[in-house]
Amino acid sequence: MLNFPAWKVILILIVLVWGALMAIPNAFTDGFLGVEPREPQSDAPQDIAAYEAQMDAAEESWWPGFLPTNKVNLGLDLQGGVYLLTQIDPAEVAANRLETLQTDIVQALNRDPLIQRDVPEQQGTTLPIQLRNPEDMEEALRRLRRINPTIGATGSDRVLSIERVGPQRIMVSVSEDAQQALAADAQGTMITIIRRRLDPDGVSEVSITPQGDTRIVIEAPGEADPRRIKNILGQAGRLTFNMANMDQSAVNAAQATRPPPGFELLVDEFGRPMLVNRTPVVTGSDIASASQGRNPDDNSPAVDFRLNGTGAERFGQTTANNRGQIFAIVLDGTIMSAPRINEPIWGGNVQITGQFTLDEAQDLADIIEAGELPAKLNFIEERTVGPGLGADSIAAGTNASLIGLALVGVFMIIAYGLIGSFAVGSLLANIVLILGALSGLGATLTLPGIAGIVLTIGMAVDANVIVFERIREEQRNGRSPTTAVIAGYERALSTILDANITTFIAAAILYLLGSGPVKGFAVTLAIGIVTSVFTAFVVTRWFTAMWLRLARPRKLSI
């Protein structure tokens, strides 16, 4: 139990040195570490000046490149930032899904022999189909049920409810149960798309977590402007290329009555109406990449994107067959641009121009490249935490940790003498290892997380107290210092492991079922449990073994 061969000592030193190296960057600024700062959030002079100062510091840094530079990510309550609670509308998800299935419905009814019917018009989550011949009813129902997609984990439920409501009328709809299931399925997709929009480079600290089946919590530490996030997420991002008709007489007729079958009346960014074909030539799923660019005519900001092979071929063929016609680039029901086709456009490279600022063009490119949301997000709660409040929380948490550490250290030395000081040393190593693990894992530290660290300090000392009390009892029974220490550690091991394993299970449950700050507490608690067992049962024992070997005391002052 007190035998530490060279390989064990080397392993202990490797762990301690690793923890120290990972924790050290938290004591320095990003500029000192040579880390380039983020782009300024605004064009304000103070933001630009701060950015340039940090860039200069990063360029002058002498920090070795082989050493780590990762820091503990600070949560919203410590760094300040934006908190948004969003809601998914199940009815809108269902309506959008039904709209995408219309192509399959039309193709099914168009198969030979053709089933004659009126042009169906979707009404929310329902699609009435009026057949012209009652004899086609059974065949139409059979075809529609064959293409009805499944939903749910078991695959036993169907998306569409297909009912006969008359001798020549079929009602296709999405049931309430299917709407809830679609919303739950859409939640995971939306989280992925939201992350792509807010963090296209994968380097920010944005936290996006589900809440229930239809809500999503978004936390953006360090973000000062909630309007920017809401603008980015407020658009579904549904991009389509549609053939259009700007003939004024046709537009006037559509405004006076209703658009002709297969068309809809949309307006461009200047409010001008235009008839647009409902069937898109290209959709957002055909886009391979998007980026912010420049209009070659006046160098104004624009959005460039490239179509994939299928989309480029379809777009090129359509433009070749419709020279002189207008096609509309439609984003979320608004015409962004409506150029005239002067010549075929092959290659799949397209540009959207407009009255964009540089940031608006970049945000739009991120929205397009991230993909279309299954539905728009409804913002139901918004909070902004100022950086000053976060700094106060950090100061309070740091003071609490230091006071707790000092009080525990004084108690251990008074109660257990020299061996108690070994526990204090391992306690300091424990805190360093926790910070190193948080930095290395890229975990986020929240205010409850600091509470978890303070709790860990007490738990780590508790393990040492159990061991020392067993050693004290063994020495009272007449054992020598060495045998008393060996017996103390052996008999305390099961108790320490039982207590920490049960606490670790509780932390795991908190992490799996909790969200936001609760998860932050669970992470630091779980890491602290592992490091506490290591420092209490390995590091302190190593210190004690070295002291016994060197001092050879006849009796322990404990």
PDB file of C-alpha atoms in Angstrom, residues 124-359:
ATOM      1  CA  GLY A 124     -52.706  25.012 -43.056  1.00  0.00           C
ATOM      2  CA  THR A 125     -52.287  21.366 -42.091  1.00  0.00           C
ATOM      3  CA  THR A 126     -54.973  20.100 -44.494  1.00  0.00           C
ATOM      4  CA  LEU A 127     -54.992  19.502 -48.248  1.00  0.00           C
ATOM      5  CA  PRO A 128     -58.423  18.906 -49.834  1.00  0.00           C
ATOM      6  CA  ILE A 129     -58.353  16.969 -53.121  1.00  0.00           C
ATOM      7  CA  GLN A 130     -61.413  17.197 -55.375  1.00  0.00           C
ATOM      8  CA  LEU A 131     -61.639  14.323 -57.877  1.00  0.00           C
ATOM      9  CA  ARG A 132     -63.493  14.788 -61.156  1.00  0.00           C
ATOM     10  CA  ASN A 133     -64.613  11.164 -61.464  1.00  0.00           C
ATOM     11  CA  PRO A 134     -66.099   9.283 -58.469  1.00  0.00           C
ATOM     12  CA  GLU A 135     -64.856   6.022 -60.023  1.00  0.00           C
ATOM     13  CA  ASP A 136     -61.267   7.084 -59.248  1.00  0.00           C
ATOM     14  CA  MET A 137     -61.853   7.298 -55.480  1.00  0.00           C
ATOM     15  CA  GLU A 138     -60.592   3.833 -54.452  1.00  0.00           C
ATOM     16  CA  GLU A 139     -57.531   3.993 -56.697  1.00  0.00           C
ATOM     17  CA  ALA A 140     -56.684   7.498 -55.445  1.00  0.00           C
ATOM     18  CA  LEU A 141     -56.945   6.394 -51.799  1.00  0.00           C
ATOM     19  CA  ARG A 142     -54.770   3.354 -52.522  1.00  0.00           C
ATOM     20  CA  ARG A 143     -52.050   5.469 -54.165  1.00  0.00           C
ATOM     21  CA  LEU A 144     -52.050   8.097 -51.416  1.00  0.00           C
ATOM     22  CA  ARG A 145     -51.842   5.539 -48.607  1.00  0.00           C
ATOM     23  CA  ARG A 146     -48.931   3.860 -50.362  1.00  0.00           C
ATOM     24  CA  ILE A 147     -46.814   7.047 -50.223  1.00  0.00           C
ATOM     25  CA  ASN A 148     -47.809   8.007 -46.660  1.00  0.00           C
ATOM     26  CA  PRO A 149     -44.469   8.211 -44.753  1.00  0.00           C
ATOM     27  CA  THR A 150     -43.977   6.715 -41.303  1.00  0.00           C
ATOM     28  CA  ILE A 151     -43.051   8.640 -38.188  1.00  0.00           C
ATOM     29  CA  GLY A 152     -41.763   7.775 -34.732  1.00  0.00           C
ATOM     30  CA  ALA A 153     -39.238   5.279 -33.453  1.00  0.00           C
ATOM     31  CA  THR A 154     -41.415   2.226 -34.139  1.00  0.00           C
ATOM     32  CA  GLY A 155     -42.461   3.294 -37.634  1.00  0.00           C
ATOM     33  CA  SER A 156     -46.042   2.203 -36.945  1.00  0.00           C
ATOM     34  CA  ASP A 157     -47.548   5.704 -37.123  1.00  0.00           C
ATOM     35  CA  ARG A 158     -48.125   7.720 -40.281  1.00  0.00           C
ATOM     36  CA  VAL A 159     -47.610  11.411 -41.006  1.00  0.00           C
ATOM     37  CA  LEU A 160     -50.781  11.878 -43.038  1.00  0.00           C
ATOM     38  CA  SER A 161     -54.393  11.198 -42.223  1.00  0.00           C
ATOM     39  CA  ILE A 162     -56.152  10.331 -45.513  1.00  0.00           C
ATOM     40  CA  GLU A 163     -59.961  10.299 -45.342  1.00  0.00           C
ATOM     41  CA  ARG A 164     -62.859  10.140 -47.801  1.00  0.00           C
ATOM     42  CA  VAL A 165     -65.180  13.080 -47.029  1.00  0.00           C
ATOM     43  CA  GLY A 166     -67.482  12.787 -50.033  1.00  0.00           C
ATOM     44  CA  PRO A 167     -68.038  10.811 -53.228  1.00  0.00           C
ATOM     45  CA  GLN A 168     -65.359  12.865 -55.014  1.00  0.00           C
ATOM     46  CA  ARG A 169     -63.461  14.546 -52.173  1.00  0.00           C
ATOM     47  CA  ILE A 170     -60.433  13.373 -50.167  1.00  0.00           C
ATOM     48  CA  MET A 171     -59.084  15.229 -47.140  1.00  0.00           C
ATOM     49  CA  VAL A 172     -55.339  14.838 -46.535  1.00  0.00           C
ATOM     50  CA  SER A 173     -54.240  16.255 -43.176  1.00  0.00           C
ATOM     51  CA  VAL A 174     -51.675  15.958 -40.390  1.00  0.00           C
ATOM     52  CA  SER A 175     -53.225  14.754 -37.128  1.00  0.00           C
ATOM     53  CA  GLU A 176     -52.540  16.332 -33.727  1.00  0.00           C
ATOM     54  CA  ASP A 177     -50.475  13.325 -32.613  1.00  0.00           C
ATOM     55  CA  ALA A 178     -48.446  13.435 -35.821  1.00  0.00           C
ATOM     56  CA  GLN A 179     -47.884  17.180 -35.346  1.00  0.00           C
ATOM     57  CA  GLN A 180     -46.370  16.599 -31.899  1.00  0.00           C
ATOM     58  CA  ALA A 181     -44.204  13.756 -33.212  1.00  0.00           C
ATOM     59  CA  LEU A 182     -43.019  15.887 -36.141  1.00  0.00           C
ATOM     60  CA  ALA A 183     -42.169  18.757 -33.769  1.00  0.00           C
ATOM     61  CA  ALA A 184     -40.151  16.399 -31.538  1.00  0.00           C
ATOM     62  CA  ASP A 185     -38.276  15.069 -34.584  1.00  0.00           C
ATOM     63  CA  ALA A 186     -37.727  18.609 -35.854  1.00  0.00           C
ATOM     64  CA  GLN A 187     -36.213  19.710 -32.534  1.00  0.00           C
ATOM     65  CA  GLY A 188     -32.943  17.842 -33.107  1.00  0.00           C
ATOM     66  CA  THR A 189     -32.707  19.107 -36.683  1.00  0.00           C
ATOM     67  CA  MET A 190     -33.322  22.681 -35.563  1.00  0.00           C
ATOM     68  CA  ILE A 191     -30.634  22.479 -32.865  1.00  0.00           C
ATOM     69  CA  THR A 192     -28.105  21.401 -35.498  1.00  0.00           C
ATOM     70  CA  ILE A 193     -29.133  24.188 -37.896  1.00  0.00           C
ATOM     71  CA  ILE A 194     -29.162  26.818 -35.129  1.00  0.00           C
ATOM     72  CA  ARG A 195     -25.637  25.812 -34.155  1.00  0.00           C
ATOM     73  CA  ARG A 196     -24.485  26.125 -37.786  1.00  0.00           C
ATOM     74  CA  ARG A 197     -26.007  29.600 -38.019  1.00  0.00           C
ATOM     75  CA  LEU A 198     -24.695  30.981 -34.739  1.00  0.00           C
ATOM     76  CA  ASP A 199     -21.366  29.150 -34.769  1.00  0.00           C
ATOM     77  CA  PRO A 200     -20.437  28.438 -38.412  1.00  0.00           C
ATOM     78  CA  ASP A 201     -16.744  28.036 -37.526  1.00  0.00           C
ATOM     79  CA  GLY A 202     -17.373  25.840 -34.486  1.00  0.00           C
ATOM     80  CA  VAL A 203     -15.263  27.985 -32.167  1.00  0.00           C
ATOM     81  CA  SER A 204     -17.748  29.978 -30.076  1.00  0.00           C
ATOM     82  CA  GLU A 205     -19.203  29.056 -26.693  1.00  0.00           C
ATOM     83  CA  VAL A 206     -22.873  29.125 -27.705  1.00  0.00           C
ATOM     84  CA  SER A 207     -24.949  26.604 -25.736  1.00  0.00           C
ATOM     85  CA  ILE A 208     -28.023  25.169 -27.483  1.00  0.00           C
ATOM     86  CA  THR A 209     -30.049  22.649 -25.488  1.00  0.00           C
ATOM     87  CA  PRO A 210     -33.521  21.094 -25.828  1.00  0.00           C
ATOM     88  CA  GLN A 211     -36.216  21.701 -23.226  1.00  0.00           C
ATOM     89  CA  GLY A 212     -39.103  19.287 -23.491  1.00  0.00           C
ATOM     90  CA  ASP A 213     -40.194  18.306 -27.011  1.00  0.00           C
ATOM     91  CA  THR A 214     -40.909  21.728 -28.496  1.00  0.00           C
ATOM     92  CA  ARG A 215     -38.594  24.231 -26.775  1.00  0.00           C
ATOM     93  CA  ILE A 216     -34.944  25.124 -27.328  1.00  0.00           C
ATOM     94  CA  VAL A 217     -32.745  27.146 -24.940  1.00  0.00           C
ATOM     95  CA  ILE A 218     -30.019  29.285 -26.508  1.00  0.00           C
ATOM     96  CA  GLU A 219     -27.251  30.809 -24.387  1.00  0.00           C
ATOM     97  CA  ALA A 220     -24.640  33.004 -26.041  1.00  0.00           C
ATOM     98  CA  PRO A 221     -21.959  34.086 -23.524  1.00  0.00           C
ATOM     99  CA  GLY A 222     -20.217  37.310 -24.473  1.00  0.00           C
ATOM    100  CA  GLU A 223     -22.927  38.331 -26.951  1.00  0.00           C
ATOM    101  CA  ALA A 224     -24.091  41.888 -26.351  1.00  0.00           C
ATOM    102  CA  ASP A 225     -26.875  42.269 -28.934  1.00  0.00           C
ATOM    103  CA  PRO A 226     -29.862  39.885 -28.693  1.00  0.00           C
ATOM    104  CA  ARG A 227     -31.407  41.466 -31.800  1.00  0.00           C
ATOM    105  CA  ARG A 228     -28.640  40.058 -33.996  1.00  0.00           C
ATOM    106  CA  ILE A 229     -29.292  36.518 -32.765  1.00  0.00           C
ATOM    107  CA  LYS A 230     -33.046  36.950 -33.179  1.00  0.00           C
ATOM    108  CA  ASN A 231     -32.556  38.249 -36.718  1.00  0.00           C
ATOM    109  CA  ILE A 232     -30.398  35.244 -37.612  1.00  0.00           C
ATOM    110  CA  LEU A 233     -32.812  32.736 -36.075  1.00  0.00           C
ATOM    111  CA  GLY A 234     -36.031  34.569 -36.905  1.00  0.00           C
ATOM    112  CA  GLN A 235     -35.857  33.439 -40.522  1.00  0.00           C
ATOM    113  CA  ALA A 236     -36.742  29.885 -41.481  1.00  0.00           C
ATOM    114  CA  GLY A 237     -34.146  30.176 -44.256  1.00  0.00           C
ATOM    115  CA  ARG A 238     -36.346  28.641 -46.959  1.00  0.00           C
ATOM    116  CA  LEU A 239     -34.644  29.629 -50.205  1.00  0.00           C
ATOM    117  CA  THR A 240     -36.176  28.809 -53.594  1.00  0.00           C
ATOM    118  CA  PHE A 241     -35.645  29.818 -57.221  1.00  0.00           C
ATOM    119  CA  ASN A 242     -38.983  30.202 -59.011  1.00  0.00           C
ATOM    120  CA  MET A 243     -39.979  31.353 -62.470  1.00  0.00           C
ATOM    121  CA  ALA A 244     -41.923  34.617 -62.210  1.00  0.00           C
ATOM    122  CA  ASN A 245     -44.275  36.839 -64.187  1.00  0.00           C
ATOM    123  CA  MET A 246     -44.019  40.622 -63.872  1.00  0.00           C
ATOM    124  CA  ASP A 247     -46.681  41.369 -66.490  1.00  0.00           C
ATOM    125  CA  GLN A 248     -48.652  44.193 -64.921  1.00  0.00           C
ATOM    126  CA  SER A 249     -52.010  43.101 -66.306  1.00  0.00           C
ATOM    127  CA  ALA A 250     -51.581  39.586 -64.875  1.00  0.00           C
ATOM    128  CA  VAL A 251     -50.489  41.027 -61.539  1.00  0.00           C
ATOM    129  CA  ASN A 252     -53.466  43.393 -61.453  1.00  0.00           C
ATOM    130  CA  ALA A 253     -55.849  40.558 -62.263  1.00  0.00           C
ATOM    131  CA  ALA A 254     -54.355  38.428 -59.485  1.00  0.00           C
ATOM    132  CA  GLN A 255     -54.685  41.298 -57.022  1.00  0.00           C
ATOM    133  CA  ALA A 256     -58.290  41.917 -58.035  1.00  0.00           C
ATOM    134  CA  THR A 257     -59.384  38.280 -57.802  1.00  0.00           C
ATOM    135  CA  ARG A 258     -56.912  35.505 -57.023  1.00  0.00           C
ATOM    136  CA  PRO A 259     -53.695  34.171 -58.566  1.00  0.00           C
ATOM    137  CA  PRO A 260     -54.088  31.606 -61.357  1.00  0.00           C
ATOM    138  CA  PRO A 261     -53.674  27.919 -60.409  1.00  0.00           C
ATOM    139  CA  GLY A 262     -50.070  27.025 -59.620  1.00  0.00           C
ATOM    140  CA  PHE A 263     -49.027  30.643 -58.924  1.00  0.00           C
ATOM    141  CA  GLU A 264     -48.837  32.870 -55.859  1.00  0.00           C
ATOM    142  CA  LEU A 265     -48.560  36.616 -55.429  1.00  0.00           C
ATOM    143  CA  LEU A 266     -45.388  37.743 -53.623  1.00  0.00           C
ATOM    144  CA  VAL A 267     -43.685  41.097 -53.134  1.00  0.00           C
ATOM    145  CA  ASP A 268     -40.024  42.018 -53.418  1.00  0.00           C
ATOM    146  CA  GLU A 269     -37.981  43.993 -50.877  1.00  0.00           C
ATOM    147  CA  PHE A 270     -39.342  47.238 -52.349  1.00  0.00           C
ATOM    148  CA  GLY A 271     -42.985  46.147 -52.017  1.00  0.00           C
ATOM    149  CA  ARG A 272     -43.570  45.483 -55.732  1.00  0.00           C
ATOM    150  CA  PRO A 273     -45.973  42.568 -56.403  1.00  0.00           C
ATOM    151  CA  MET A 274     -45.013  39.691 -58.684  1.00  0.00           C
ATOM    152  CA  LEU A 275     -46.635  36.426 -59.760  1.00  0.00           C
ATOM    153  CA  VAL A 276     -44.393  33.502 -58.842  1.00  0.00           C
ATOM    154  CA  ASN A 277     -44.728  29.882 -59.892  1.00  0.00           C
ATOM    155  CA  ARG A 278     -45.338  27.733 -56.808  1.00  0.00           C
ATOM    156  CA  THR A 279     -43.109  24.931 -58.097  1.00  0.00           C
ATOM    157  CA  PRO A 280     -39.472  25.890 -57.434  1.00  0.00           C
ATOM    158  CA  VAL A 281     -36.699  25.235 -59.929  1.00  0.00           C
ATOM    159  CA  VAL A 282     -34.067  25.019 -57.180  1.00  0.00           C
ATOM    160  CA  THR A 283     -34.421  24.818 -53.380  1.00  0.00           C
ATOM    161  CA  GLY A 284     -32.073  25.313 -50.440  1.00  0.00           C
ATOM    162  CA  SER A 285     -31.266  21.600 -50.423  1.00  0.00           C
ATOM    163  CA  ASP A 286     -29.539  22.098 -53.805  1.00  0.00           C
ATOM    164  CA  ILE A 287     -27.031  24.619 -52.361  1.00  0.00           C
ATOM    165  CA  ALA A 288     -23.543  23.253 -51.724  1.00  0.00           C
ATOM    166  CA  SER A 289     -22.009  26.352 -50.100  1.00  0.00           C
ATOM    167  CA  ALA A 290     -22.672  30.043 -49.457  1.00  0.00           C
ATOM    168  CA  SER A 291     -20.430  32.964 -48.542  1.00  0.00           C
ATOM    169  CA  GLN A 292     -20.356  36.733 -48.314  1.00  0.00           C
ATOM    170  CA  GLY A 293     -19.110  38.344 -51.530  1.00  0.00           C
ATOM    171  CA  ARG A 294     -19.094  41.580 -53.529  1.00  0.00           C
ATOM    172  CA  ASN A 295     -21.245  42.845 -56.372  1.00  0.00           C
ATOM    173  CA  PRO A 296     -18.831  43.253 -59.328  1.00  0.00           C
ATOM    174  CA  ASP A 297     -20.779  46.297 -60.589  1.00  0.00           C
ATOM    175  CA  ASP A 298     -20.508  48.559 -57.541  1.00  0.00           C
ATOM    176  CA  ASN A 299     -18.483  46.494 -55.018  1.00  0.00           C
ATOM    177  CA  SER A 300     -21.427  46.448 -52.596  1.00  0.00           C
ATOM    178  CA  PRO A 301     -21.874  43.464 -50.248  1.00  0.00           C
ATOM    179  CA  ALA A 302     -23.603  40.452 -51.789  1.00  0.00           C
ATOM    180  CA  VAL A 303     -24.150  36.753 -51.130  1.00  0.00           C
ATOM    181  CA  ASP A 304     -22.448  34.166 -53.343  1.00  0.00           C
ATOM    182  CA  PHE A 305     -23.467  30.544 -53.371  1.00  0.00           C
ATOM    183  CA  ARG A 306     -22.760  27.442 -55.379  1.00  0.00           C
ATOM    184  CA  LEU A 307     -25.299  24.802 -56.382  1.00  0.00           C
ATOM    185  CA  ASN A 308     -24.587  21.097 -56.211  1.00  0.00           C
ATOM    186  CA  GLY A 309     -24.427  19.011 -59.379  1.00  0.00           C
ATOM    187  CA  THR A 310     -28.146  18.240 -59.619  1.00  0.00           C
ATOM    188  CA  GLY A 311     -29.208  21.790 -58.800  1.00  0.00           C
ATOM    189  CA  ALA A 312     -26.691  23.329 -61.213  1.00  0.00           C
ATOM    190  CA  GLU A 313     -27.883  21.093 -64.065  1.00  0.00           C
ATOM    191  CA  ARG A 314     -31.563  21.843 -63.390  1.00  0.00           C
ATOM    192  CA  PHE A 315     -30.915  25.579 -63.046  1.00  0.00           C
ATOM    193  CA  GLY A 316     -28.810  25.699 -66.205  1.00  0.00           C
ATOM    194  CA  GLN A 317     -31.447  23.834 -68.224  1.00  0.00           C
ATOM    195  CA  THR A 318     -34.243  26.079 -66.933  1.00  0.00           C
ATOM    196  CA  THR A 319     -32.374  29.278 -67.778  1.00  0.00           C
ATOM    197  CA  ALA A 320     -31.549  27.903 -71.232  1.00  0.00           C
ATOM    198  CA  ASN A 321     -35.247  27.238 -71.910  1.00  0.00           C
ATOM    199  CA  ASN A 322     -36.517  30.564 -70.548  1.00  0.00           C
ATOM    200  CA  ARG A 323     -34.378  33.301 -72.087  1.00  0.00           C
ATOM    201  CA  GLY A 324     -35.869  36.724 -71.591  1.00  0.00           C
ATOM    202  CA  GLN A 325     -38.015  35.550 -68.680  1.00  0.00           C
ATOM    203  CA  ILE A 326     -37.801  36.581 -65.020  1.00  0.00           C
ATOM    204  CA  PHE A 327     -36.836  34.239 -62.217  1.00  0.00           C
ATOM    205  CA  ALA A 328     -37.297  35.128 -58.561  1.00  0.00           C
ATOM    206  CA  ILE A 329     -34.950  34.281 -55.699  1.00  0.00           C
ATOM    207  CA  VAL A 330     -37.365  33.867 -52.781  1.00  0.00           C
ATOM    208  CA  LEU A 331     -36.335  33.731 -49.123  1.00  0.00           C
ATOM    209  CA  ASP A 332     -39.077  32.980 -46.598  1.00  0.00           C
ATOM    210  CA  GLY A 333     -41.814  34.245 -48.896  1.00  0.00           C
ATOM    211  CA  THR A 334     -40.044  37.499 -49.829  1.00  0.00           C
ATOM    212  CA  ILE A 335     -38.462  38.071 -53.224  1.00  0.00           C
ATOM    213  CA  MET A 336     -34.821  38.963 -52.588  1.00  0.00           C
ATOM    214  CA  SER A 337     -33.912  39.432 -56.236  1.00  0.00           C
ATOM    215  CA  ALA A 338     -35.674  39.027 -59.601  1.00  0.00           C
ATOM    216  CA  PRO A 339     -33.171  39.185 -62.478  1.00  0.00           C
ATOM    217  CA  ARG A 340     -34.016  38.645 -66.137  1.00  0.00           C
ATOM    218  CA  ILE A 341     -32.481  35.626 -67.852  1.00  0.00           C
ATOM    219  CA  ASN A 342     -30.317  37.000 -70.661  1.00  0.00           C
ATOM    220  CA  GLU A 343     -28.336  33.822 -71.264  1.00  0.00           C
ATOM    221  CA  PRO A 344     -28.099  30.305 -69.813  1.00  0.00           C
ATOM    222  CA  ILE A 345     -26.412  30.132 -66.413  1.00  0.00           C
ATOM    223  CA  TRP A 346     -24.285  26.996 -66.193  1.00  0.00           C
ATOM    224  CA  GLY A 347     -21.796  26.022 -63.516  1.00  0.00           C
ATOM    225  CA  GLY A 348     -24.103  26.619 -60.552  1.00  0.00           C
ATOM    226  CA  ASN A 349     -22.520  29.876 -59.326  1.00  0.00           C
ATOM    227  CA  VAL A 350     -25.210  32.400 -58.325  1.00  0.00           C
ATOM    228  CA  GLN A 351     -25.146  35.758 -56.543  1.00  0.00           C
ATOM    229  CA  ILE A 352     -27.838  37.597 -54.580  1.00  0.00           C
ATOM    230  CA  THR A 353     -27.474  41.372 -54.588  1.00  0.00           C
ATOM    231  CA  GLY A 354     -29.444  43.936 -52.634  1.00  0.00           C
ATOM    232  CA  GLN A 355     -29.243  46.681 -50.066  1.00  0.00           C
ATOM    233  CA  PHE A 356     -27.037  44.642 -47.703  1.00  0.00           C
ATOM    234  CA  THR A 357     -24.552  45.771 -45.126  1.00  0.00           C
ATOM    235  CA  LEU A 358     -21.434  43.628 -44.742  1.00  0.00           C
ATOM    236  CA  ASP A 359     -22.796  41.978 -41.577  1.00  0.00           C
TER     237      ASP A 359
END
